[in-house]
Amino acid sequence: MLDRTSPVSIKIVAERAGVSTATVSNVLNGKTSVSPVFAERVRRAVDDLGYVTDSSASRLRSGRHSLAGVVVPNLTNPMFSAFVSTLECVARQDGFDLLVVSCDNEAEQEAERLRSIRSWRPAGLIVIPCDGALSARLPKGGHPRIVVADRIPDDAGFDLVAVENALAAGAMASHLAAQGYRTCLVAGSTLEISNVRERWDGVAAVAPESVHMVECGLDPAGIHRRLRDRLRQGPRPDALFTLDHVTTLIAYQLLAELEISIPDDMGFASFDDTEWMRLVTPPVTAVRQPVEDMAHAAWAQLMRRMAGGDGAPEHLRLSCAIEIRGSTLRPKREPKNAAA
Amino acid sequence: MLDRTSPVSIKIVAERAGVSTATVSNVLNGKTSVSPVFAERVRRAVDDLGYVTDSSASRLRSGRHSLAGVVVPNLTNPMFSAFVSTLECVARQDGFDLLVVSCDNEAEQEAERLRSIRSWRPAGLIVIPCDGALSARLPKGGHPRIVVADRIPDDAGFDLVAVENALAAGAMASHLAAQGYRTCLVAGSTLEISNVRERWDGVAAVAPESVHMVECGLDPAGIHRRLRDRLRQGPRPDALFTLDHVTTLIAYQLLAELEISIPDDMGFASFDDTEWMRLVTPPVTAVRQPVEDMAHAAWAQLMRRMAGGDGAPEHLRLSCAIEIRGSTLRPKREPKNAAA
DNA sequence: TTGAAAGCGCTAACAG
DNA sequence: CTGTTAGCGCTTTCAA
């Protein structure tokens, strides 16, 4: 799009203040000292004209960036929007603006979006990748600084901030077992997503016999159908443990639809804790991921890299809390050590 | 931050392909025709080097922008994150990247963020303003193209896309009255926010006698306190109608806390429909705002302006649907014409 | 302390 | 069809 109302440039400001553009720049950036008289004249002109330095031009000349990018699978998932929200907040505090991009959970889109975000020459990128093959979507020789968050890429060469998926999922499995749930169905989008895989592994490690996994995919209609079929056919499990937000949401509605009552007919637990889980009756037991901490840690790591840190890739794993609520507390049995 | 791993420039590509930079540019932009042989050589070099045009430099020279900005009060409110999400999606389809900025519902932050976003010289801005005084936060003489969404600024000079607040709120009031709720308490953040004001006006116009308004503020703790005090003191209203998402959420939890049962002890309705309202028991009656449509319309309007449209400001009002659910259906009375 | 001039990466205009 | 040149807005020498 062509710019019609061309904004004021440093030249206009300089003219108005009766100084050179260099002086305006010096006043604004405070590098070289400028006489109080000139400085004041410049500041007035800047105010009068509502001038703001053109960041692109500034970067072009100085090499100093003040833009960062974030790539997420989508923004409707509250987990991702909380992540972006926190990131935007901390980035701002460090003087960075944030280019936000989502890719609809599609690798191809992601590749395309990464290209387009790279065109802005950001100081760095924070990426929650669609799948493990992130590095295939970046130029071979030298890509921009990247910190990967949440989902684990195949390539261990990236800085990474994620959560202890297996540990938390295992703990949830233990909790279910302790509550007397014997057969547990575990439902998640797809094992191709690393943290779904890690969560499943965590469950399987704790309870190798009585659990089964169903991969429901990413599309809501498909999730509903597959899960419904699975619950109708064969013996009904004691408990359902869903491994991601979308699956959880659909599963919860499906149980109501099938008139399976929680927690009597079936225990219900979720990986990923959202607002509504505290509001429904009974409230839903969930693994609470430290999303804000993840965003903070990812940004901090990026800043470290930007400051010149060039050691080996750092892999950080944050631990999750388990929020035990009514959906996994069988009223008919005496709970052994139930919280809340 | 200084760039250490300087990315490939068009010069490098030109060298590698053995052509001039102008030719590379021509191949990439497809303006002037280039011989197939050269074009192929260029494309290979581009691929090999993973080159992406520097958008800032490109804009600087050509005046063509491919960046837009969006300013919202915050990103944790699902309404705003849905708005941004949709916007990001449609902007991408038109070849624009999106700078996303939130301001914590604070006018000062907003002013500061607007400055910083203007420094990127975006093709246009879409703003959900904190309060009515948006124009005070923009340079007097000629600001960037702006489309305002959701909240109504005092200055009618902006293009605007919002919803029929009064109409929808009035319809909800009528529904409550039809259900036999006589005294209704209306709760919202603050009447300083235009659409809260419009919603309240809408209710007041329909039921001038039996309704009262309580302004709860923007801070969660304050909302909880003020609303609790109001519900404890004086005669308890038949119904509670909350005018924004945060107030709704806190009010819903508060009713549980006070052991006020819905819809028997009190009817409950919300302006702004979110996921959980369908999941709880009974589900919550709500005004559903067409957030996605708003985002589409705002973007379309911005595109029209970018294409040179310079008529009078356009003010678009979209209508809302009322989702009648269990929280406003009194089981003890025979409903006159209740849906679902 | 100040300003003139060069140049960041790119594209538009024009010459060959 | 191709390359040379100029200049977008800015910051950084460097000379005055």
XYZ file of C-alpha atoms (C1' of nucleotides) in Angstrom:
712
model
C 0.000 0.000 0.000
C 1.260 3.429 -0.837
C 1.680 5.961 1.841
C -0.276 9.080 1.094
C -0.029 11.087 4.258
C 3.741 10.900 4.542
C 4.650 11.402 8.188
C 7.196 13.964 9.264
C 10.790 13.000 8.813
C 13.828 14.020 10.757
C 14.560 16.518 7.999
C 11.348 18.423 8.644
C 12.111 18.498 12.334
C 15.623 19.753 11.645
C 14.358 22.521 9.381
C 11.801 23.648 11.880
C 14.339 23.682 14.682
C 16.884 25.369 12.463
C 19.513 22.695 13.009
C 20.973 19.799 11.107
C 19.476 16.333 11.087
C 22.523 15.073 12.937
C 21.739 17.359 15.816
C 18.155 16.197 15.960
C 19.380 12.641 16.045
C 21.821 13.483 18.794
C 19.162 15.102 20.914
C 16.830 12.164 20.490
C 19.412 9.503 21.116
C 21.416 11.398 23.684
C 24.739 10.127 22.395
C 26.714 13.277 21.731
C 26.039 16.205 24.001
C 24.064 19.059 22.544
C 23.823 22.617 23.804
C 20.750 23.229 25.968
C 19.468 25.891 23.589
C 19.523 23.649 20.557
C 18.260 20.706 22.513
C 15.257 22.675 23.648
C 14.550 23.937 20.135
C 14.660 20.401 18.838
C 12.388 19.047 21.515
C 9.849 21.722 20.759
C 9.876 20.959 17.077
C 9.495 17.262 17.835
C 6.523 17.957 20.078
C 4.878 20.361 17.680
C 5.154 17.996 14.788
C 4.386 14.839 16.729
C 7.544 13.332 15.350
C 8.514 9.764 16.118
C 11.752 8.291 14.825
C 11.285 5.850 11.971
C 12.413 2.612 13.592
C 13.078 0.824 10.319
C 15.335 3.528 9.010
C 17.028 3.740 12.339
C 17.699 0.038 12.389
C 18.885 0.092 8.815
C 21.561 2.577 9.626
C 22.480 1.668 13.183
C 22.001 -2.070 13.166
C 20.122 -1.783 16.439
C 16.908 -3.716 16.411
C 13.886 -3.087 18.554
C 11.576 -5.653 17.081
C 11.050 -9.250 18.066
C 8.752 -11.868 16.616
C 6.613 -14.582 18.075
C 5.159 -17.500 16.161
C 2.407 -19.610 17.695
C 0.156 -22.367 16.362
C -2.886 -20.182 16.935
C -4.217 -17.405 19.102
C -7.608 -18.791 20.051
C -6.148 -21.364 22.392
C -6.046 -19.546 25.731
C -2.726 -21.101 26.541
C -1.111 -19.510 23.505
C -2.819 -16.184 23.895
C -1.677 -16.015 27.511
C 1.805 -16.815 26.315
C 1.760 -14.047 23.736
C 0.199 -11.637 26.180
C 2.922 -12.164 28.745
C 5.588 -11.982 26.111
C 4.257 -8.720 24.761
C 4.385 -7.320 28.245
C 7.953 -8.263 29.083
C 9.249 -7.439 25.624
C 7.796 -3.961 25.935
C 9.623 -3.483 29.224
C 12.857 -4.175 27.403
C 11.948 -1.747 24.656
C 10.887 -4.228 22.033
C 7.795 -4.335 19.901
C 6.339 -7.654 19.005
C 5.350 -9.018 15.653
C 2.759 -11.691 16.312
C 2.064 -14.440 13.885
C 0.035 -17.611 13.991
C 0.082 -20.511 11.606
C -3.107 -22.492 12.143
C -1.119 -25.442 13.378
C 0.059 -26.074 9.840
C 3.693 -26.634 9.034
C 3.379 -25.081 5.623
C 1.790 -21.938 6.993
C 4.470 -21.830 9.611
C 7.228 -21.946 7.034
C 5.542 -19.195 5.105
C 5.026 -17.089 8.208
C 8.592 -17.582 9.344
C 9.768 -16.252 6.019
C 7.588 -13.246 6.285
C 8.606 -12.502 9.839
C 12.257 -12.854 8.945
C 11.773 -10.128 6.377
C 11.481 -7.658 9.239
C 14.918 -8.615 10.508
C 13.788 -9.051 14.080
C 16.334 -9.101 16.868
C 15.048 -12.547 17.671
C 12.197 -14.977 17.457
C 10.242 -16.967 19.958
C 8.527 -19.922 18.396
C 6.028 -22.501 19.523
C 6.440 -24.813 16.574
C 3.674 -26.821 14.898
C 5.704 -29.976 14.923
C 9.185 -31.288 15.460
C 10.558 -30.358 12.069
C 11.070 -26.688 12.762
C 14.611 -26.560 11.469
C 13.439 -27.734 8.050
C 11.492 -24.514 7.799
C 14.461 -22.264 8.362
C 17.282 -21.360 6.017
C 20.114 -23.841 6.316
C 22.921 -21.388 6.820
C 22.324 -19.140 9.792
C 18.808 -18.304 10.769
C 17.803 -15.555 13.179
C 18.150 -16.039 16.900
C 15.392 -18.372 18.004
C 14.139 -19.605 21.323
C 11.685 -22.469 21.073
C 8.942 -22.767 23.642
C 6.397 -25.359 24.754
C 6.753 -27.925 21.991
C 10.002 -29.761 21.578
C 11.700 -29.720 18.183
C 13.615 -32.729 16.871
C 16.676 -30.570 16.469
C 18.268 -30.190 19.898
C 20.249 -27.228 18.623
C 17.648 -24.695 19.696
C 17.333 -22.983 23.011
C 14.235 -24.435 24.581
C 11.815 -23.602 27.334
C 9.145 -26.200 27.995
C 7.449 -27.998 30.852
C 8.029 -31.344 32.526
C 5.357 -33.050 30.498
C 6.127 -36.627 31.399
C 6.548 -35.924 35.077
C 3.277 -34.045 35.380
C 1.308 -36.545 33.316
C 2.771 -39.369 35.357
C 1.767 -37.642 38.564
C -1.754 -37.281 37.256
C -1.837 -40.971 36.371
C -0.740 -41.787 39.896
C -3.446 -39.587 41.304
C -6.061 -41.351 39.204
C -4.764 -44.736 40.292
C -4.787 -43.646 43.929
C -8.412 -42.627 43.518
C -9.195 -46.142 42.450
C -9.625 -45.544 38.759
C -8.409 -48.729 37.138
C -8.819 -48.310 33.420
C -7.908 -44.977 31.990
C -8.402 -43.672 28.509
C -5.918 -41.058 27.469
C -6.974 -38.769 24.655
C -4.892 -36.238 22.789
C -4.573 -34.584 19.440
C -1.704 -36.520 17.955
C 1.491 -38.176 19.100
C 3.273 -36.242 16.407
C 3.163 -33.271 18.718
C 6.070 -33.773 21.056
C 4.481 -32.759 24.272
C 1.446 -34.892 23.686
C 3.908 -37.723 23.137
C 5.814 -36.904 26.292
C 2.594 -36.742 28.272
C 1.478 -40.078 26.997
C 4.872 -41.571 27.764
C 4.596 -40.182 31.258
C 1.264 -41.878 31.801
C 2.394 -45.132 30.238
C 5.492 -45.255 32.424
C 3.404 -45.082 35.581
C 0.528 -47.328 34.615
C 1.636 -49.601 31.829
C -1.317 -51.968 31.800
C -4.615 -50.302 32.311
C -4.254 -47.318 30.014
C -4.993 -46.793 26.366
C -4.345 -43.893 24.104
C -6.594 -42.491 21.426
C -5.286 -39.938 18.953
C -8.095 -37.640 17.988
C -6.430 -35.226 15.601
C -6.583 -31.472 15.547
C -9.900 -30.820 13.877
C -12.814 -30.389 16.323
C -15.313 -32.457 14.334
C -12.802 -35.277 14.014
C -11.948 -35.175 17.690
C -15.598 -35.414 18.617
C -16.240 -38.302 16.281
C -13.189 -40.366 17.206
C -13.642 -39.887 20.881
C -17.343 -40.676 20.747
C -16.706 -43.854 18.778
C -14.032 -44.877 21.216
C -16.261 -44.324 24.229
C -19.147 -46.193 22.706
C -17.288 -49.216 21.518
C -15.726 -51.702 23.865
C -15.591 -51.525 27.633
C -15.996 -48.074 29.080
C -12.901 -46.808 30.919
C -13.070 -45.637 34.533
C -11.387 -42.371 33.767
C -10.598 -40.049 30.920
C -7.408 -38.005 30.824
C -7.215 -35.482 28.025
C -3.850 -34.145 27.003
C -4.540 -30.780 25.435
C -7.021 -27.978 25.670
C -9.072 -28.600 22.555
C -9.485 -32.283 23.281
C -10.441 -31.470 26.854
C -13.140 -29.071 25.790
C -14.712 -31.431 23.323
C -14.412 -34.393 25.659
C -16.131 -32.525 28.441
C -19.077 -31.678 26.248
C -19.162 -35.204 24.882
C -19.461 -36.724 28.339
C -22.484 -34.551 29.025
C -23.917 -35.544 25.680
C -23.465 -39.227 26.419
C -24.876 -38.660 29.896
C -21.776 -39.971 31.539
C -21.607 -38.297 34.894
C -18.405 -37.021 36.442
C -16.834 -38.301 38.651
C -19.194 -41.217 39.382
C -19.450 -42.835 35.970
C -16.070 -41.588 34.932
C -13.210 -39.597 36.344
C -12.052 -36.698 34.236
C -8.712 -34.922 34.199
C -7.046 -32.522 31.868
C -3.567 -31.459 30.941
C -3.720 -27.667 30.721
C -5.809 -25.735 33.172
C -8.226 -23.090 31.959
C -10.656 -20.743 33.582
C -13.786 -22.736 32.977
C -12.437 -25.817 34.695
C -12.817 -24.033 38.003
C -16.323 -22.880 37.166
C -18.086 -26.075 36.187
C -19.568 -28.599 38.578
C -17.703 -30.587 39.583
C -14.602 -28.574 38.834
C -12.077 -30.320 36.637
C -8.809 -31.693 37.930
C -6.011 -30.381 35.768
C -2.307 -30.037 35.255
C -1.537 -26.353 35.466
C 1.267 -25.279 33.189
C 3.282 -22.227 34.149
C 2.581 -20.371 30.909
C 3.647 -16.990 32.192
C 6.874 -18.406 33.560
C 7.512 -20.024 30.223
C 7.085 -16.721 28.438
C 9.338 -14.954 30.903
C 12.002 -17.612 30.655
C 11.862 -17.686 26.871
C 12.241 -13.948 26.663
C 15.067 -13.905 29.181
C 16.893 -16.518 27.178
C 16.407 -14.529 23.989
C 17.745 -11.413 25.688
C 20.775 -13.350 26.829
C 21.445 -14.410 23.259
C 20.905 -10.895 22.004
C 23.404 -9.652 24.534
C 25.942 -11.890 22.886
C 25.629 -15.087 24.877
C 26.697 -17.843 22.525
C 27.180 -20.933 24.611
C 25.594 -24.311 23.919
C 21.806 -24.475 23.507
C 20.016 -24.298 26.824
C 17.109 -26.608 27.562
C 14.916 -25.502 30.404
C 12.054 -27.585 31.806
C 9.599 -25.999 34.186
C 7.513 -28.090 36.497
C 3.729 -28.107 36.584
C 1.307 -28.070 39.455
C -1.530 -30.556 39.689
C -4.820 -29.003 40.647
C -6.918 -31.727 42.170
C -10.598 -30.926 41.973
C -13.895 -32.686 42.110
C -13.803 -34.367 38.728
C -11.405 -37.040 39.944
C -12.667 -37.522 43.464
C -14.846 -40.573 43.674
C -17.405 -39.923 46.375
C -18.146 -43.619 46.826
C -14.683 -44.637 47.844
C -12.719 -43.247 50.705
C -10.016 -41.154 49.062
C -6.598 -42.048 50.415
C -4.985 -38.641 50.392
C -7.120 -36.331 48.373
C -6.428 -32.635 48.527
C -9.095 -29.911 48.391
C 20.397 -4.792 20.175
C 23.146 -5.176 17.666
C 22.817 -7.641 14.915
C 25.698 -10.050 14.886
C 24.712 -12.597 12.309
C 23.970 -10.107 9.579
C 21.529 -11.731 7.193
C 22.171 -11.882 3.466
C 21.437 -8.731 1.538
C 20.309 -8.296 -2.014
C 23.912 -7.467 -2.884
C 25.105 -10.889 -1.838
C 22.370 -12.501 -3.868
C 23.253 -10.382 -6.874
C 26.923 -11.304 -6.627
C 26.167 -14.978 -6.339
C 23.830 -14.892 -9.315
C 26.248 -12.731 -11.278
C 23.732 -9.984 -11.933
C 22.962 -6.520 -10.635
C 20.877 -5.867 -7.578
C 18.249 -4.249 -9.780
C 17.794 -7.520 -11.621
C 17.382 -9.434 -8.392
C 14.789 -6.919 -7.319
C 13.029 -7.254 -10.644
C 12.903 -11.014 -10.412
C 11.563 -10.900 -6.892
C 8.990 -8.228 -7.524
C 8.096 -9.255 -11.049
C 7.789 -5.682 -12.236
C 10.099 -5.541 -15.226
C 10.469 -8.726 -17.199
C 13.702 -10.620 -16.834
C 15.192 -13.224 -19.144
C 14.422 -16.780 -18.049
C 18.107 -17.595 -17.718
C 18.827 -14.751 -15.345
C 15.601 -15.241 -13.502
C 16.505 -18.843 -12.851
C 19.995 -17.963 -11.699
C 18.567 -15.413 -9.294
C 16.004 -17.790 -7.921
C 18.684 -20.363 -7.270
C 20.851 -17.876 -5.434
C 17.854 -16.764 -3.378
C 17.067 -20.346 -2.452
C 20.631 -21.272 -1.664
C 21.117 -18.291 0.577
C 17.683 -18.363 2.141
C 17.283 -14.743 1.202
C 14.189 -12.775 2.171
C 13.750 -9.176 1.133
C 14.246 -6.703 3.944
C 10.749 -5.278 4.278
C 11.839 -2.135 6.081
C 14.350 -1.187 3.458
C 11.850 -2.019 0.778
C 9.237 0.199 2.333
C 11.726 2.966 2.844
C 12.475 3.107 -0.826
C 9.170 2.161 -2.397
C 6.715 3.677 0.048
C 4.781 0.431 -0.001
C 3.897 -0.777 3.443
C 3.128 -4.318 4.443
C 2.746 -3.801 8.135
C -0.336 -2.948 10.133
C -0.777 -2.430 13.829
C -3.425 -3.378 16.325
C -3.823 -1.880 19.778
C -6.056 -3.579 22.327
C -6.697 -3.039 26.040
C -5.285 -6.464 26.800
C -4.825 -9.907 25.362
C -6.061 -12.068 28.187
C -9.680 -11.146 27.624
C -10.878 -13.829 25.200
C -12.913 -11.265 23.318
C -9.814 -9.255 22.483
C -7.653 -12.225 21.735
C -10.294 -13.541 19.359
C -10.362 -10.133 17.742
C -6.612 -10.066 17.279
C -6.584 -13.636 16.102
C -9.121 -12.975 13.373
C -7.391 -9.787 12.391
C -4.048 -11.502 12.104
C -5.655 -14.045 9.851
C -7.331 -11.651 7.426
C -4.386 -9.246 7.411
C -2.103 -12.074 6.430
C -4.381 -12.915 3.525
C -3.913 -9.388 2.263
C -0.168 -9.641 2.661
C 0.183 -7.690 5.882
C 2.028 -8.546 9.025
C 0.626 -7.422 12.304
C 2.257 -5.553 15.125
C 0.270 -6.400 18.233
C 0.251 -4.181 21.227
C -1.737 -4.086 24.423
C -1.962 -1.325 26.968
C -3.347 -2.827 30.163
C -6.451 -0.729 29.868
C -4.446 2.329 30.772
C -4.656 5.521 28.770
C -1.076 6.459 29.487
C 0.229 3.097 28.359
C -1.923 3.403 25.297
C -0.437 6.769 24.388
C 3.025 5.368 24.854
C 2.246 2.273 22.811
C 0.687 4.286 20.032
C 3.871 6.295 19.756
C 5.962 3.225 19.581
C 3.752 1.562 17.012
C 3.746 4.690 14.882
C 7.505 4.483 14.745
C 7.120 1.495 12.440
C 5.154 3.578 9.963
C 2.379 1.023 9.606
C 0.017 1.231 6.670
C -2.754 1.571 9.200
C -3.887 0.934 12.727
C -6.834 -0.825 14.257
C -7.475 0.323 17.773
C -9.766 -0.765 20.561
C -9.241 2.296 22.735
C -9.061 2.303 26.531
C -11.449 5.195 26.813
C -13.128 7.906 24.786
C -10.190 10.251 24.633
C -8.275 8.444 21.932
C -7.646 11.519 19.803
C -5.822 13.174 22.681
C -3.226 10.435 22.401
C -2.471 11.064 18.757
C -0.480 13.850 17.155
C -2.720 16.799 16.353
C -1.764 17.212 12.734
C -2.348 14.068 10.719
C -2.059 10.751 12.447
C -1.833 7.396 10.680
C -4.915 5.796 9.205
C -6.958 4.429 12.070
C -10.058 2.329 12.341
C -11.526 2.189 15.807
C -13.290 -0.949 16.936
C -15.549 -2.060 19.775
C -15.324 0.971 22.057
C -16.645 4.305 20.887
C -14.344 7.321 20.992
C -15.654 10.789 21.804
C -14.252 12.042 18.542
C -16.670 11.039 15.792
C -13.975 11.654 13.211
C -12.729 8.078 13.273
C -13.948 5.187 11.213
C -15.699 2.918 13.643
C -16.863 -0.656 13.825
C -18.796 -1.576 16.933
C -21.904 -3.457 17.999
C -25.445 -2.369 18.760
C -24.820 -2.238 22.477
C -28.006 -0.505 23.532
C -30.215 -2.612 21.338
C -28.772 -5.891 22.535
C -28.760 -4.876 26.187
C -32.345 -3.674 25.858
C -33.358 -6.978 24.322
C -31.782 -8.803 27.198
C -33.630 -6.607 29.671
C -36.860 -7.437 27.898
C -36.089 -11.104 28.064
C -35.465 -10.872 31.787
C -38.699 -8.986 32.282
C -40.590 -11.546 30.226
C -39.196 -14.253 32.440
C -40.703 -12.528 35.397
C -37.579 -11.047 36.875
C -38.698 -7.784 38.394
C -35.686 -6.211 39.992
C -32.489 -6.387 38.061
C -29.028 -5.402 39.131
C -26.767 -4.382 36.280
C -23.049 -4.633 36.921
C -20.212 -3.408 34.768
C -16.694 -2.114 34.983
C -17.256 1.602 34.586
C -19.586 3.931 32.735
C -16.529 5.720 31.454
C -16.168 2.937 28.953
C -18.527 3.861 26.171
C -19.998 0.511 25.453
C -20.676 -0.211 29.089
C -22.485 3.116 29.088
C -24.427 2.249 25.960
C -25.395 -1.093 27.400
C -26.615 0.442 30.590
C -28.579 3.035 28.634
C -30.125 0.231 26.642
C -31.299 -1.517 29.769
C -32.506 1.679 31.398
C -34.519 2.620 28.331
C -36.453 -0.643 28.450
C -36.972 -0.989 32.188
C -36.644 2.399 33.765
C -37.861 1.519 37.224
C -36.729 -1.781 38.491
C -33.077 -1.678 37.521
C -29.995 -0.409 39.254
C -26.445 -0.106 38.083
C -23.278 -0.808 40.028
C -19.915 0.228 38.673
C -17.325 -2.236 39.840
C -14.132 -0.935 38.266
C -11.516 -2.790 36.287
C -9.496 -4.445 38.992
C -10.629 -7.997 39.885
C -10.332 -7.597 43.653
C -12.289 -4.367 43.542
C -14.973 -5.878 41.377
C -15.397 -8.753 43.769
C -15.627 -6.491 46.796
C -18.030 -3.938 45.373
C -20.327 -6.526 43.925
C -20.354 -8.591 47.090
C -21.153 -5.560 49.199
C -23.918 -4.590 46.849
C -25.475 -8.052 46.920
C -25.327 -8.270 50.680
C -26.711 -4.898 51.491
C -30.310 -3.934 50.808
C -32.919 -6.022 49.077
C -31.571 -8.757 46.848
C -32.390 -8.303 43.148
C -34.178 -10.981 41.132
C -31.606 -10.986 38.419
C -28.058 -9.970 37.713
C -26.966 -8.742 34.309
C -23.224 -8.248 33.908
C -21.965 -6.018 31.143
C -18.460 -7.242 30.416
C -16.462 -10.396 30.570
C -14.383 -9.766 33.661
C -17.356 -8.684 35.709
C -19.288 -11.706 34.500
C -16.603 -14.113 35.551
C -16.216 -12.672 38.998
C -19.968 -12.344 39.479
C -20.506 -15.959 38.551
C -18.013 -17.157 41.113
C -19.405 -14.763 43.677
C -22.919 -16.159 43.335
C -21.589 -19.630 44.033
C -19.692 -18.285 46.989
C -22.775 -16.617 48.414
C -24.750 -19.776 47.698
C -27.183 -17.945 45.509
C -28.516 -20.518 43.099
C -29.128 -19.797 39.445
C -31.788 -19.338 38.109
C -34.029 -19.932 41.120
C -32.623 -17.464 43.611
C -31.397 -15.185 40.920
C -31.404 -14.982 37.148
C -28.036 -14.414 35.572
C -27.177 -12.971 32.187
C -24.021 -11.689 30.578
C -23.024 -9.318 27.848
C -20.270 -11.128 25.961
C -20.497 -14.833 25.395
C -17.559 -17.073 26.168
C -16.882 -20.740 25.970
C -17.438 -21.603 29.594
C -20.937 -20.150 29.617
C -22.082 -23.091 27.572
C -20.295 -25.577 29.804
C -21.540 -24.700 33.246
C -24.830 -25.832 34.756
C -27.122 -24.170 34.115
C -25.547 -22.602 31.040
C -25.428 -18.833 31.071
C -27.680 -16.661 28.934
C -25.523 -14.187 27.084
C -25.365 -11.544 24.416
C -23.113 -12.911 21.728
C -21.035 -10.244 20.044
C -19.882 -10.890 16.507
C -16.201 -10.446 17.295
C -14.977 -12.093 14.136
C -17.290 -9.972 12.026
C -16.043 -6.897 13.803
C -12.468 -7.790 13.008
C -13.324 -8.492 9.385
C -15.243 -5.253 9.031
C -12.526 -3.208 10.699
C -9.896 -4.644 8.430
C -12.036 -4.155 5.350
C -12.543 -0.536 6.272
C -8.829 -0.064 6.797
C -8.123 -1.605 3.407
C -10.617 0.745 1.821
C -8.802 3.692 3.345
C -5.466 2.329 2.288
C -6.766 2.017 -1.231
C -7.394 5.734 -1.172
C -10.976 5.963 0.010
C -11.228 9.305 1.712
C -14.904 9.991 2.261
C -16.461 10.900 5.573
C -15.829 8.658 8.581
C -17.912 5.506 8.464
C -19.661 4.244 11.550
C -20.737 0.650 11.385
C -22.814 -1.051 14.037
C -23.190 -4.814 13.976
C -26.043 -6.510 15.708
C -25.686 -9.107 18.426
C -27.466 -12.373 19.003
C -29.008 -13.229 22.340
C -28.274 -16.732 23.464
C -30.989 -17.701 25.869
C -29.877 -20.482 28.167
C -30.806 -21.969 31.473
C -29.521 -19.225 33.719
C -32.469 -16.979 32.964
C -35.210 -19.575 32.712
C -37.198 -19.712 35.907
C -38.422 -23.265 36.310
C -41.172 -22.223 38.690
C -42.951 -19.934 36.305
C -44.318 -20.877 32.937
C -41.998 -19.152 30.479
C -43.927 -17.139 27.936
C -41.760 -17.639 24.878
C -38.476 -19.065 25.937
C -36.152 -20.556 23.369
C -34.054 -23.626 24.125
C 29.286 21.553 19.859
C 27.767 21.388 15.162
C 26.994 20.067 10.292
C 28.316 17.810 5.873
C 28.563 13.564 3.847
C 28.458 8.670 3.468
C 25.917 4.574 3.470
C 22.538 0.813 5.681
C 19.249 -2.356 1.834
C 16.335 -1.577 -1.242
C 13.629 -0.072 -5.674
C 12.433 3.538 -9.362
C 14.061 5.988 -13.165
C 16.614 5.952 -16.810
C 20.460 4.922 -20.028
C 22.410 1.536 -22.745
C 16.478 -6.909 -21.049
C 20.141 -5.152 -17.989
C 22.988 -2.180 -15.106
C 24.011 2.372 -13.132
C 22.621 5.801 -10.240
C 20.052 8.189 -6.915
C 17.741 8.572 -2.691
C 13.997 6.824 0.982
C 15.115 8.324 6.723
C 18.189 7.609 9.601
C 22.875 7.479 12.364
C 27.724 7.770 12.246
C 31.958 9.232 11.135
C 34.864 13.190 10.713
C 36.108 17.875 9.782
C 35.237 22.491 11.122
